[in-house]
XYZ file of C-alpha atoms in Angstrom:
724
model
C -6.838 16.885 -1.801
C -8.725 13.750 -0.711
C -6.907 11.197 1.391
C -6.748 7.976 -0.705
C -6.367 5.884 2.453
C -9.709 6.930 3.970
C -13.024 5.487 2.803
C -16.250 6.871 4.270
C -19.885 5.872 4.257
C -20.812 8.702 1.905
C -18.354 7.334 -0.661
C -20.643 4.343 -1.282
C -23.403 4.348 -3.870
C -25.326 1.637 -2.017
C -25.497 2.408 1.713
C -27.725 -0.490 2.724
C -26.663 -2.235 5.926
C -25.712 -5.447 4.103
C -23.594 -3.613 1.537
C -21.881 -1.489 4.190
C -21.097 -4.618 6.212
C -19.231 -6.109 3.239
C -17.414 -3.010 2.034
C -16.012 -2.164 5.455
C -15.210 -5.757 6.411
C -11.881 -6.461 8.093
C -9.840 -9.600 7.559
C -6.400 -11.191 7.539
C -6.870 -14.235 5.327
C -7.429 -16.485 8.338
C -10.731 -14.929 9.348
C -12.824 -11.861 8.637
C -15.451 -9.766 10.381
C -18.088 -7.840 8.483
C -18.900 -4.303 9.616
C -22.283 -5.251 11.015
C -24.337 -3.083 13.368
C -23.184 -4.149 16.858
C -26.675 -3.744 18.317
C -28.280 -6.105 15.784
C -27.690 -9.827 16.309
C -26.449 -11.091 12.954
C -23.978 -13.337 11.211
C -20.762 -11.630 10.264
C -17.690 -13.690 11.164
C -16.067 -15.831 8.451
C -13.228 -18.243 9.257
C -11.284 -19.316 6.175
C -11.711 -23.063 5.729
C -14.386 -23.437 8.431
C -17.090 -25.201 6.449
C -19.883 -27.692 6.762
C -20.347 -30.655 4.455
C -23.549 -32.161 3.065
C -24.228 -34.812 0.401
C -25.053 -33.520 -3.077
C -28.438 -34.856 -4.155
C -28.699 -35.564 -7.866
C -31.904 -36.445 -9.668
C -29.743 -38.563 -11.949
C -26.238 -39.383 -10.838
C -23.275 -40.968 -12.571
C -19.808 -42.236 -11.811
C -17.316 -39.622 -10.701
C -19.788 -36.866 -9.842
C -18.765 -34.641 -6.925
C -20.150 -36.182 -3.756
C -20.409 -33.418 -1.177
C -21.218 -29.754 -0.881
C -18.736 -27.699 1.111
C -20.245 -24.497 2.491
C -18.462 -21.835 4.518
C -20.067 -21.071 7.874
C -21.140 -17.500 8.657
C -20.723 -17.327 12.424
C -22.231 -14.650 14.696
C -20.593 -11.258 14.464
C -17.814 -10.537 16.935
C -18.941 -6.898 16.947
C -22.111 -7.540 18.935
C -22.724 -5.567 22.103
C -25.878 -5.650 24.235
C -27.147 -2.509 25.984
C -30.074 -2.238 28.418
C -31.464 0.819 30.106
C -32.328 0.876 33.793
C -35.833 -0.402 33.009
C -34.387 -3.466 31.307
C -35.283 -2.341 27.771
C -32.796 -3.456 25.109
C -31.158 -0.805 22.954
C -32.598 -0.047 19.533
C -30.098 0.886 16.857
C -30.953 3.897 14.713
C -28.298 2.843 12.206
C -24.851 4.083 11.344
C -24.384 7.835 11.498
C -20.877 7.610 10.087
C -18.390 4.955 9.028
C -14.736 5.577 8.186
C -12.011 3.096 7.273
C -8.384 4.179 7.591
C -6.533 1.865 5.239
C -3.156 3.224 6.332
C -3.659 1.769 9.824
C -6.409 -0.830 9.365
C -8.675 0.938 11.881
C -12.421 1.029 11.230
C -14.518 3.622 13.087
C -18.323 3.539 13.053
C -20.796 5.665 15.003
C -24.363 4.499 15.696
C -27.369 6.285 17.129
C -28.983 4.439 20.054
C -32.488 4.678 21.453
C -34.544 2.461 23.758
C -37.749 2.676 21.740
C -38.106 2.728 17.977
C -40.016 6.023 17.895
C -37.648 7.907 20.187
C -34.674 10.006 19.079
C -31.133 8.941 19.954
C -30.417 8.904 23.674
C -26.837 7.662 23.198
C -24.171 7.325 20.565
C -22.096 4.176 20.305
C -18.704 4.473 18.597
C -16.933 1.266 17.627
C -13.246 1.269 16.666
C -11.933 -2.082 15.475
C -8.836 -3.616 13.986
C -7.849 -7.135 13.063
C -4.381 -8.565 13.625
C -2.279 -8.694 10.464
C 1.198 -9.674 11.654
C 2.002 -13.392 11.738
C 1.784 -13.413 15.528
C -1.688 -11.826 15.515
C -3.719 -13.757 12.960
C -6.215 -14.825 15.642
C -6.811 -11.337 17.081
C -9.702 -8.874 16.676
C -9.706 -5.758 18.847
C -12.776 -3.700 19.690
C -12.957 -0.320 21.431
C -16.474 0.795 22.361
C -17.239 4.364 23.363
C -20.695 5.124 24.782
C -21.716 8.764 25.044
C -24.933 10.026 26.578
C -26.888 12.633 24.667
C -29.988 12.729 26.860
C -29.765 9.508 28.855
C -29.770 9.647 32.663
C -29.384 6.575 34.832
C -27.895 3.097 34.953
C -26.837 1.383 31.755
C -25.991 -2.327 31.526
C -23.480 -3.449 28.893
C -22.875 -7.087 28.013
C -20.210 -8.325 25.643
C -21.558 -11.719 24.510
C -19.763 -14.737 23.190
C -20.906 -16.325 19.936
C -24.595 -16.882 20.724
C -25.538 -19.219 17.894
C -29.277 -19.282 18.530
C -29.525 -15.497 18.561
C -27.969 -14.932 15.169
C -30.190 -13.861 12.300
C -29.414 -15.642 9.043
C -28.560 -13.538 6.013
C -31.175 -13.238 3.280
C -30.521 -15.663 0.418
C -31.938 -15.626 -3.112
C -32.941 -19.238 -3.871
C -32.697 -18.528 -7.610
C -29.102 -17.293 -7.503
C -26.595 -20.189 -7.564
C -23.808 -17.813 -6.506
C -25.275 -17.514 -3.005
C -26.358 -20.627 -1.143
C -27.452 -21.205 2.445
C -27.589 -24.949 3.052
C -28.134 -24.552 6.763
C -25.757 -25.865 9.358
C -26.054 -27.546 12.702
C -23.444 -26.157 15.023
C -22.789 -26.976 18.629
C -21.203 -24.674 21.142
C -19.384 -25.507 24.361
C -17.921 -23.294 27.059
C -14.366 -24.189 27.994
C -13.822 -21.470 30.568
C -15.739 -18.519 31.964
C -14.786 -15.702 34.337
C -16.037 -12.183 34.857
C -13.561 -10.923 32.265
C -13.082 -13.891 29.907
C -15.263 -16.362 28.025
C -13.731 -19.207 25.985
C -15.956 -21.258 23.680
C -15.691 -23.877 20.974
C -17.917 -24.050 17.897
C -18.138 -27.430 16.143
C -19.761 -28.431 12.854
C -21.869 -31.573 12.839
C -20.690 -33.340 9.668
C -17.282 -31.955 8.732
C -16.342 -32.117 12.425
C -14.333 -28.930 12.375
C -13.886 -26.983 15.586
C -13.003 -23.346 16.132
C -12.100 -21.830 19.475
C -13.169 -18.307 20.384
C -12.052 -16.316 23.397
C -13.601 -12.975 24.332
C -11.732 -11.001 26.975
C -12.287 -7.615 28.555
C -9.168 -5.466 28.854
C -9.440 -4.111 32.383
C -13.197 -4.548 32.373
C -15.818 -7.265 32.800
C -17.883 -8.842 30.048
C -20.954 -7.524 31.859
C -20.846 -4.087 33.402
C -23.272 -1.531 34.861
C -22.406 2.173 34.635
C -24.138 5.395 35.623
C -24.622 7.974 32.890
C -25.767 11.541 32.663
C -26.087 13.797 29.596
C -22.674 14.603 28.145
C -20.875 11.795 29.986
C -19.044 9.036 28.169
C -16.904 5.987 28.855
C -14.869 3.426 26.889
C -14.473 -0.345 26.977
C -11.927 -2.526 25.165
C -12.323 -6.198 24.283
C -10.009 -8.617 22.545
C -11.460 -11.553 20.624
C -9.164 -14.399 19.604
C -10.172 -17.033 17.055
C -8.165 -20.183 16.679
C -8.650 -23.024 14.245
C -6.639 -25.284 16.586
C -9.046 -25.707 19.501
C -8.001 -26.181 23.111
C -4.679 -24.497 22.501
C -3.823 -21.895 25.098
C -4.363 -18.421 23.673
C -2.222 -15.439 24.596
C -3.340 -13.625 27.776
C -5.402 -10.543 26.978
C -3.757 -7.657 28.790
C -3.229 -3.948 28.191
C 0.358 -4.715 27.192
C -0.640 -7.333 24.607
C -3.219 -4.934 23.173
C -0.638 -2.161 22.848
C 1.749 -4.532 21.103
C -1.049 -5.677 18.788
C -1.780 -2.084 17.769
C 1.892 -1.402 17.094
C 2.446 -4.550 15.040
C -0.682 -3.896 12.990
C 0.382 -0.318 12.234
C 3.802 -1.583 11.189
C 2.261 -4.257 8.980
C 0.188 -1.750 7.023
C 3.093 0.662 6.732
C 5.254 -2.074 5.211
C 2.443 -3.304 2.979
C 1.875 0.097 1.416
C 5.594 0.763 1.116
C 5.855 -2.316 -1.096
C 2.521 -2.355 -2.907
C 0.937 1.091 -3.073
C -0.211 2.312 -6.478
C -0.699 6.077 -6.796
C -2.856 7.583 -9.530
C -2.363 11.317 -10.057
C -5.203 13.368 -11.480
C -8.122 11.097 -10.548
C -8.923 11.079 -6.819
C -11.905 8.737 -7.066
C -9.970 6.030 -8.891
C -6.919 6.554 -6.693
C -8.969 5.848 -3.583
C -10.823 3.012 -5.300
C -7.581 1.257 -6.191
C -6.230 1.739 -2.667
C -9.412 0.095 -1.369
C -9.061 -2.824 -3.788
C -5.476 -3.556 -2.795
C -6.280 -3.183 0.906
C -9.116 -5.698 0.683
C -7.098 -8.010 -1.540
C -4.420 -8.138 1.145
C -7.027 -8.770 3.852
C -8.321 -11.777 1.904
C -5.001 -13.588 1.521
C -4.212 -16.475 3.819
C -0.565 -16.229 4.844
C -0.182 -19.651 6.497
C -0.284 -21.971 3.472
C -3.227 -23.813 5.034
C -5.874 -22.188 2.801
C -6.195 -20.106 -0.321
C -8.274 -17.033 -1.202
C -11.965 -17.736 -1.639
C -13.938 -16.004 -4.380
C -15.230 -13.571 -1.745
C -12.190 -13.774 0.496
C -13.280 -13.563 4.127
C -15.647 -10.656 3.419
C -18.775 -12.752 2.926
C -20.187 -16.235 2.275
C -20.790 -15.911 -1.480
C -19.857 -18.885 -3.672
C -19.878 -20.952 -0.456
C -16.353 -19.886 0.430
C -14.819 -21.911 -2.419
C -11.400 -21.430 -4.000
C -11.321 -21.179 -7.803
C -8.835 -20.414 -10.581
C -9.344 -16.735 -9.710
C -6.635 -16.907 -7.076
C -3.816 -17.885 -9.403
C -4.797 -15.861 -12.463
C -6.218 -12.635 -11.055
C -4.938 -12.249 -7.497
C -1.548 -13.934 -7.286
C 0.254 -11.565 -9.694
C -0.203 -8.684 -7.231
C 1.289 -10.718 -4.405
C 4.021 -12.191 -6.605
C 5.253 -8.731 -7.576
C 4.766 -6.987 -4.212
C 4.299 -9.545 -1.390
C 6.142 -12.687 -2.542
C 5.969 -14.307 0.890
C 2.170 -14.407 0.613
C 2.329 -15.642 -2.985
C 4.597 -18.475 -1.879
C 2.153 -19.533 0.840
C -0.769 -19.547 -1.596
C 1.101 -21.740 -4.061
C 2.246 -24.039 -1.274
C -1.445 -24.599 -0.512
C -1.910 -26.023 -4.011
C 1.074 -28.314 -3.548
C -0.523 -29.682 -0.388
C -3.653 -30.549 -2.395
C -1.763 -32.784 -4.837
C -2.826 -36.110 -3.227
C -6.537 -35.299 -3.692
C -5.804 -33.949 -7.175
C -4.148 -37.213 -8.220
C -7.166 -39.153 -6.991
C -9.526 -36.843 -8.886
C -7.613 -37.408 -12.117
C -8.100 -41.157 -11.742
C -11.841 -40.659 -11.169
C -11.923 -38.775 -14.464
C -10.255 -41.675 -16.262
C -6.807 -40.076 -16.572
C -4.161 -42.643 -15.724
C -1.405 -40.302 -14.527
C -0.997 -36.765 -13.271
C -3.203 -34.613 -11.074
C -6.398 -32.638 -11.654
C -7.111 -29.882 -9.165
C -10.759 -29.372 -8.168
C -12.623 -26.596 -9.942
C -14.233 -25.362 -6.729
C -13.315 -26.602 -3.296
C -12.312 -25.868 0.262
C -10.856 -29.192 1.392
C -9.237 -30.286 -1.876
C -12.142 -32.424 -3.099
C -14.335 -31.368 -6.001
C -17.508 -29.591 -4.857
C -18.931 -28.559 -8.227
C -22.269 -30.269 -8.799
C -22.505 -28.964 -12.372
C -19.617 -30.529 -14.243
C -20.065 -28.788 -17.644
C -19.152 -25.435 -16.087
C -17.123 -26.948 -13.246
C -14.947 -30.022 -13.481
C -14.701 -29.618 -17.272
C -12.672 -26.447 -16.733
C -9.493 -28.476 -16.800
C -7.547 -25.310 -17.572
C -7.230 -24.792 -13.807
C -4.252 -27.176 -13.873
C -2.442 -24.962 -16.353
C -3.503 -21.797 -14.522
C -1.783 -23.028 -11.381
C 1.276 -23.988 -13.421
C 1.336 -20.506 -14.978
C 1.279 -18.970 -11.491
C 4.172 -21.209 -10.437
C 6.174 -20.054 -13.438
C 5.435 -16.371 -12.870
C 6.336 -16.652 -9.201
C 9.659 -18.290 -9.922
C 10.597 -15.984 -12.781
C 9.818 -12.980 -10.581
C 11.482 -14.173 -7.367
C 14.109 -16.749 -8.470
C 13.103 -18.695 -5.349
C 15.089 -21.891 -5.973
C 14.031 -23.737 -2.781
C 10.361 -23.175 -3.649
C 10.751 -24.471 -7.183
C 12.668 -27.552 -6.090
C 10.289 -28.538 -3.290
C 6.874 -27.313 -4.409
C 6.894 -25.775 -7.873
C 8.465 -28.525 -9.963
C 6.241 -31.298 -8.495
C 3.190 -29.194 -9.413
C 4.503 -28.688 -12.937
C 5.239 -32.402 -13.275
C 1.857 -33.621 -12.080
C -0.068 -31.136 -14.213
C 2.082 -31.811 -17.281
C 1.434 -35.543 -16.915
C -2.286 -34.823 -16.703
C -2.274 -33.071 -20.080
C -0.181 -35.853 -21.575
C -2.710 -38.495 -20.541
C -5.864 -36.423 -21.011
C -5.312 -35.276 -24.600
C -5.056 -37.277 -27.794
C -3.247 -37.160 -31.119
C -5.320 -36.514 -34.218
C -5.197 -34.813 -37.587
C -6.182 -31.249 -38.415
C -5.627 -29.575 -41.797
C -3.381 -32.440 -42.853
C -1.150 -32.056 -39.806
C -0.737 -34.405 -36.839
C -1.831 -32.467 -33.757
C -2.349 -33.036 -30.060
C -5.859 -32.003 -29.039
C -8.109 -31.734 -25.994
C -11.752 -32.736 -26.346
C -14.878 -31.888 -24.351
C -13.418 -29.140 -22.218
C -14.786 -25.847 -20.947
C -12.679 -22.703 -21.042
C -12.959 -19.653 -18.795
C -16.096 -18.566 -20.658
C -18.797 -20.505 -18.832
C -21.367 -19.619 -21.501
C -19.639 -22.128 -23.798
C -19.201 -25.640 -22.446
C -17.859 -29.050 -23.434
C -16.132 -28.113 -26.676
C -13.093 -29.371 -28.538
C -9.846 -27.411 -28.609
C -10.761 -24.438 -26.488
C -7.946 -22.083 -27.488
C -7.256 -20.870 -23.941
C -7.055 -24.426 -22.604
C -4.765 -25.591 -25.372
C -2.448 -22.593 -25.147
C -2.188 -22.843 -21.380
C -1.557 -26.597 -21.506
C 1.263 -25.959 -23.977
C 2.781 -23.432 -21.590
C 2.378 -25.889 -18.708
C 4.411 -28.513 -20.541
C 7.029 -25.990 -21.630
C 7.492 -24.762 -18.058
C 8.190 -28.268 -16.805
C 10.611 -28.992 -19.632
C 12.369 -25.669 -18.991
C 12.911 -26.109 -15.264
C 13.293 -29.873 -14.879
C 16.989 -29.937 -15.870
C 17.738 -27.189 -13.341
C 15.952 -28.762 -10.382
C 15.791 -32.496 -11.110
C 18.502 -33.361 -8.588
C 16.632 -31.670 -5.728
C 13.099 -32.630 -6.707
C 13.893 -36.321 -7.320
C 10.835 -36.933 -9.489
C 10.314 -40.289 -11.291
C 10.906 -38.796 -14.738
C 12.417 -40.894 -17.514
C 14.035 -39.920 -20.793
C 10.976 -41.328 -22.557
C 8.736 -39.026 -20.477
C 10.747 -35.994 -21.474
C 10.684 -36.931 -25.142
C 6.920 -37.491 -25.055
C 6.267 -34.176 -23.336
C 8.463 -32.327 -25.800
C 6.622 -33.874 -28.719
C 3.224 -33.007 -27.224
C 4.203 -29.429 -26.363
C 5.296 -28.853 -29.935
C 2.212 -30.553 -31.367
C -0.639 -28.986 -29.389
C -3.249 -27.626 -31.774
C -3.849 -23.865 -31.744
C -6.658 -22.943 -34.092
C -6.830 -20.059 -36.544
C -9.582 -19.140 -39.026
C -7.809 -17.873 -42.185
C -11.057 -16.803 -43.845
C -12.171 -14.572 -40.985
C -8.600 -13.807 -39.891
C -9.668 -14.559 -36.318
C -8.449 -16.775 -33.501
C -11.402 -19.088 -32.783
C -12.396 -19.639 -29.190
C -12.884 -23.339 -29.995
C -13.668 -25.611 -32.917
C -17.339 -24.558 -33.215
C -17.720 -21.131 -31.585
C -17.481 -18.996 -34.726
C -20.072 -21.133 -36.526
C -22.819 -20.636 -33.942
C -25.509 -17.946 -34.280
C -24.873 -14.689 -32.410
C -26.833 -14.091 -29.229
C -29.230 -11.172 -29.857
C -27.641 -8.918 -27.253
C -29.244 -5.730 -28.583
C -32.767 -7.093 -28.147
C -32.187 -8.866 -24.830
C -33.955 -6.975 -21.998
C -31.572 -5.366 -19.520
C -33.417 -7.184 -16.730
C -32.334 -10.518 -18.264
C -28.671 -10.029 -17.413
C -26.803 -11.929 -16.168
C -27.986 -14.502 -18.659
C -27.215 -17.390 -16.317
C -30.108 -16.355 -14.051
C -32.681 -16.157 -16.873
C -31.863 -18.814 -19.490
C -31.241 -22.550 -19.389
C -27.546 -23.403 -19.887
C -28.349 -25.364 -23.045
C -29.969 -22.260 -24.505
C -26.857 -20.198 -23.837
C -24.494 -22.896 -25.131
C -26.080 -22.772 -28.596
C -24.935 -19.212 -29.237
C -21.848 -17.111 -29.705
C -21.880 -15.231 -26.412
C -19.226 -14.778 -23.744
C -19.741 -14.371 -20.040
C -16.148 -13.132 -19.886
C -13.152 -13.031 -22.249
C -11.791 -16.462 -22.997
C -9.390 -16.621 -25.914
C -8.544 -12.923 -25.390
C -7.064 -13.747 -22.009
C -4.177 -15.516 -23.749
C -3.200 -12.202 -25.366
C -2.767 -10.777 -21.868
C -0.843 -13.786 -20.555
C 1.488 -14.152 -23.548
C 2.329 -10.590 -24.595
C 3.902 -10.140 -27.985
C 2.931 -13.598 -29.193
C 0.500 -12.248 -31.793
C 0.887 -9.229 -34.022
C -0.836 -6.006 -32.931
C -3.096 -6.271 -35.987
C -4.224 -9.793 -35.012
C -4.796 -8.740 -31.436
C -6.886 -5.817 -32.638
C -9.060 -8.053 -34.852
C -9.626 -10.550 -32.058
C -10.387 -7.797 -29.552
C -12.941 -6.113 -31.811
C -14.734 -9.376 -32.548
C -14.961 -10.792 -29.049
C -15.812 -7.463 -27.426
C -19.097 -7.486 -29.379
C -20.149 -10.891 -28.035
C -19.163 -10.411 -24.374
C -21.811 -9.608 -21.748
C -19.448 -8.973 -18.797
C -21.812 -11.048 -16.665
C -18.704 -12.130 -14.761
C -16.836 -9.649 -12.580
C -13.637 -11.128 -14.051
C -14.379 -9.670 -17.470
C -13.765 -5.932 -17.495
C -10.225 -5.927 -16.157
C -9.003 -8.118 -19.026
C -10.563 -5.785 -21.573
C -8.964 -2.834 -19.762
C -5.503 -4.379 -20.096
C -5.901 -5.256 -23.762
C -7.508 -1.940 -24.686
C -4.645 -0.053 -23.037
C -2.032 -2.124 -24.844
C -3.808 -1.565 -28.170
C -3.986 2.191 -27.609
C -7.764 2.379 -27.124
C -7.519 5.031 -24.448
C -11.226 5.763 -23.863
C -12.227 2.087 -23.780
C -9.350 1.170 -21.474
C -10.248 3.959 -19.075
C -13.956 3.054 -19.001
C -13.285 -0.652 -18.457
C -10.857 0.191 -15.674
C -13.314 2.626 -14.118
C -15.962 -0.096 -13.924
C -13.463 -2.632 -12.610
C -11.787 -0.418 -10.013
C -15.097 0.824 -8.569
C -17.130 -2.355 -9.075
C -17.766 -2.987 -5.378
C -17.830 0.641 -4.284
C -20.604 1.299 -6.815
C -22.187 -2.160 -6.395
C -22.031 -2.493 -10.166
C -22.988 -6.188 -10.157
C -25.728 -5.673 -7.559
C -24.423 -8.419 -5.244
C -21.598 -6.892 -3.205
C -23.675 -7.680 -0.116
C -22.688 -11.335 -0.595
C -18.980 -10.525 -0.429
C -16.361 -8.579 -2.333
C -15.386 -9.658 -5.853
C -11.820 -10.638 -5.023
C -10.731 -11.602 -8.525
C -11.887 -8.230 -9.795
C -9.895 -6.502 -7.052
C -6.796 -8.270 -8.338
C -7.885 -7.582 -11.900
C -7.949 -3.831 -11.260
C -4.241 -4.045 -10.318
C -3.590 -5.993 -13.526
C -5.390 -3.267 -15.477
C -3.000 -0.650 -14.157
C 0.266 -2.589 -14.115
C -0.126 -4.834 -17.174
C -2.302 -2.394 -19.095
C -1.516 1.257 -18.459
C 2.118 0.593 -17.450
C 2.636 -2.213 -19.970
C 4.549 -4.379 -17.484
C 5.490 -7.897 -18.518
C 8.244 -10.439 -17.983
C 9.663 -11.689 -21.265
C 12.748 -13.892 -21.491
C 13.624 -13.013 -17.918
C 13.548 -9.246 -18.529
C 11.073 -6.756 -17.130
C 9.378 -4.698 -19.839
C 7.596 -1.380 -19.209
C 5.550 0.421 -21.877
C 3.755 3.657 -21.084
C 0.005 3.670 -21.906
C -1.024 6.289 -19.347
C -4.673 7.356 -19.809
C -5.193 10.913 -21.034
C -7.296 11.658 -17.954
C -4.358 10.986 -15.597
C -1.331 13.151 -14.985
C 0.796 10.387 -13.464
C 1.120 6.876 -12.089
C 3.595 5.559 -9.499
C 4.017 2.013 -8.183
C 6.612 -0.409 -6.853
C 7.580 -3.958 -7.810
C 9.922 -6.616 -6.433
C 11.974 -8.424 -9.071
C 14.579 -11.054 -8.161
C 15.238 -9.492 -4.774
C 15.305 -5.934 -6.114
C 12.867 -3.188 -5.197
C 11.863 -1.027 -8.168
C 9.802 2.117 -8.418
C 8.086 2.989 -11.686
C 6.810 6.488 -12.445
C 4.813 7.373 -15.533
C 3.771 10.765 -16.817
C 2.333 11.628 -20.215
C 5.765 12.087 -21.756
C 8.172 10.225 -19.479
C 8.767 6.753 -18.043
C 11.161 6.402 -15.119
C 12.211 3.097 -13.553
C 14.325 3.482 -10.418
C 16.230 0.761 -8.567
C 15.558 1.402 -4.874
C 17.494 -1.583 -3.531
C 19.406 -4.606 -4.750
C 21.952 -5.383 -7.428
C 22.039 -3.884 -10.916
C 19.222 -5.034 -13.182
C 18.567 -4.871 -16.909
C 15.061 -3.774 -17.893
C 13.405 -2.846 -21.177
C 11.653 0.540 -21.289
C 9.607 1.292 -24.409
C 11.575 -1.373 -26.252
C 14.985 -0.031 -25.238
C 17.226 -2.142 -22.956
C 18.395 -0.152 -19.932
C 20.630 -1.161 -17.033
C 19.538 0.069 -13.632
C 22.633 0.620 -11.532
C 22.823 -0.410 -7.893
C 22.486 2.391 -5.383
C 25.669 3.507 -3.684
C 25.932 2.518 -0.014
């Protein structure tokens, strides 16, 4: 039986160096290191929030446009090692012979062939074992063990462990026609703070954003430059500890054998605890079992635990999408953390709270007199989207964040969080909707509507009454009204009785469209009246559409980049009849291209809930293995973090039918025919639960905590507390 915690080079469909570097990247949410070849000078270190800024140049500008690009910096790889033979010739890498990631311990092992001339066979092998610190005390640490073994080499060998040599770093290849990957260039300066035979401490500073990172490289019982004598069959090992700190000039922990041992122990403990809380086991499908383990492992590595930053679209695995944070975090990634790692979920939501001052200012720039509007894409809290139709106009982000706040609270019952952070977010976003929308008439009824908005489907922009936006705004208002009475004394918000009455009226009056003739839920006021995009006759090479057609061409048609209205069926289970859900699913599936990596997981959830076993399985297969198979063709730019979270949603919300309704956990068994079982754990209101599904049985076990009522296949069941 295959070990689901071990991923090897041969498990990848695309074994190019760039793809391998991304797949086997290591991170802890604060920084990440790609699995680059240590003998090739290259970029490969990503620090979350370490970005450069540059003015956005518009051919035609207007009031309120985003002013500055924010682009994550890809720093030189911390894995680099320089080797020279006794004649002074630099080592030539023959590439990776093997790569293996142990996700149970976080240890990555890679073996490279080494020659000193391109035409010669390997004279040495270089084995690199690395781990990144995961415990709170180790978020600046990256540990490297190098083993050099002679195959045929005889003589002196010089090894140098460099610092971050900026001038020697090769830039990654960038496609100028792909807006998802941008290299704007950056002017960095480096300074040496301290240097000894065993330690080098540097600072790296950006020119415009004026951010500084501190890097210390230290040999553990060895020098940064060392000469050794080798003969065939001989080998030796070196250990180095790199420490990255976003607070420069602070004294870093001494790098000693004892600190390294403690780092290894804490990291092993961290991964043990992580899997104990969040592992999902699929029985009867080894490939998908390992794929899901990989997704959850990388999702955890992407999550910032400090509250200072969020999860970028590519996490810390690569520079794609310029390192920006989007709605993906709250809607696709946060549910996993909320249900299994609530401490991390809390930190990610606290980050949004800290961005409220910039969000209030942005709302004013958009002509909204009260409330806050979070930036569509950003690192520092200011809007960085230069294309407002598919950026700023996605106002639904406000409601997405509010939804995440509600899910977190309902899952954890974290009163201090709601009083201090959650309720202020709900208040500011609710006020935004109140002042952004307008009353009007539809079908003889007075309704509250939202005009010129863009929903999650970026192939349809600037429309009236996008169903997803309206439904989420309604939920946003309802959440605030629900929790304000409970937490008003602690939160001390300037809310009046008139405010509450106005919000109640708006929440009840928000327009939610329905087409009685077609018996469909329209995506917006005009979507169903547009001509269908000729998907069948569109050349396969012309997908994704966004790279081959002008936006205005795409906007004229019924075509989805990803599910839009259908997403509400996932987020509000049971709100529509199964028959209505089935009609909507069938219609929108035909017009969806899946050009976004966010698409397939939603279809997997809905297909599973509707009983479409084959479709659910195929959508999940594509989602769970998207990066391992390089399905989108751009994994080299970074992992698709939202899809990683979406694959968990596919299993938990889809195949296990998990939802929270009226404060009760519901579980409904939709296990695929191809699987023999599914096991996972959840944390609900301080309780630890384990859920096991087989083809004919659903078992929910209370592992710790007080008694809890749950609903299994529609039947209320009380889980009794375990005897002490």
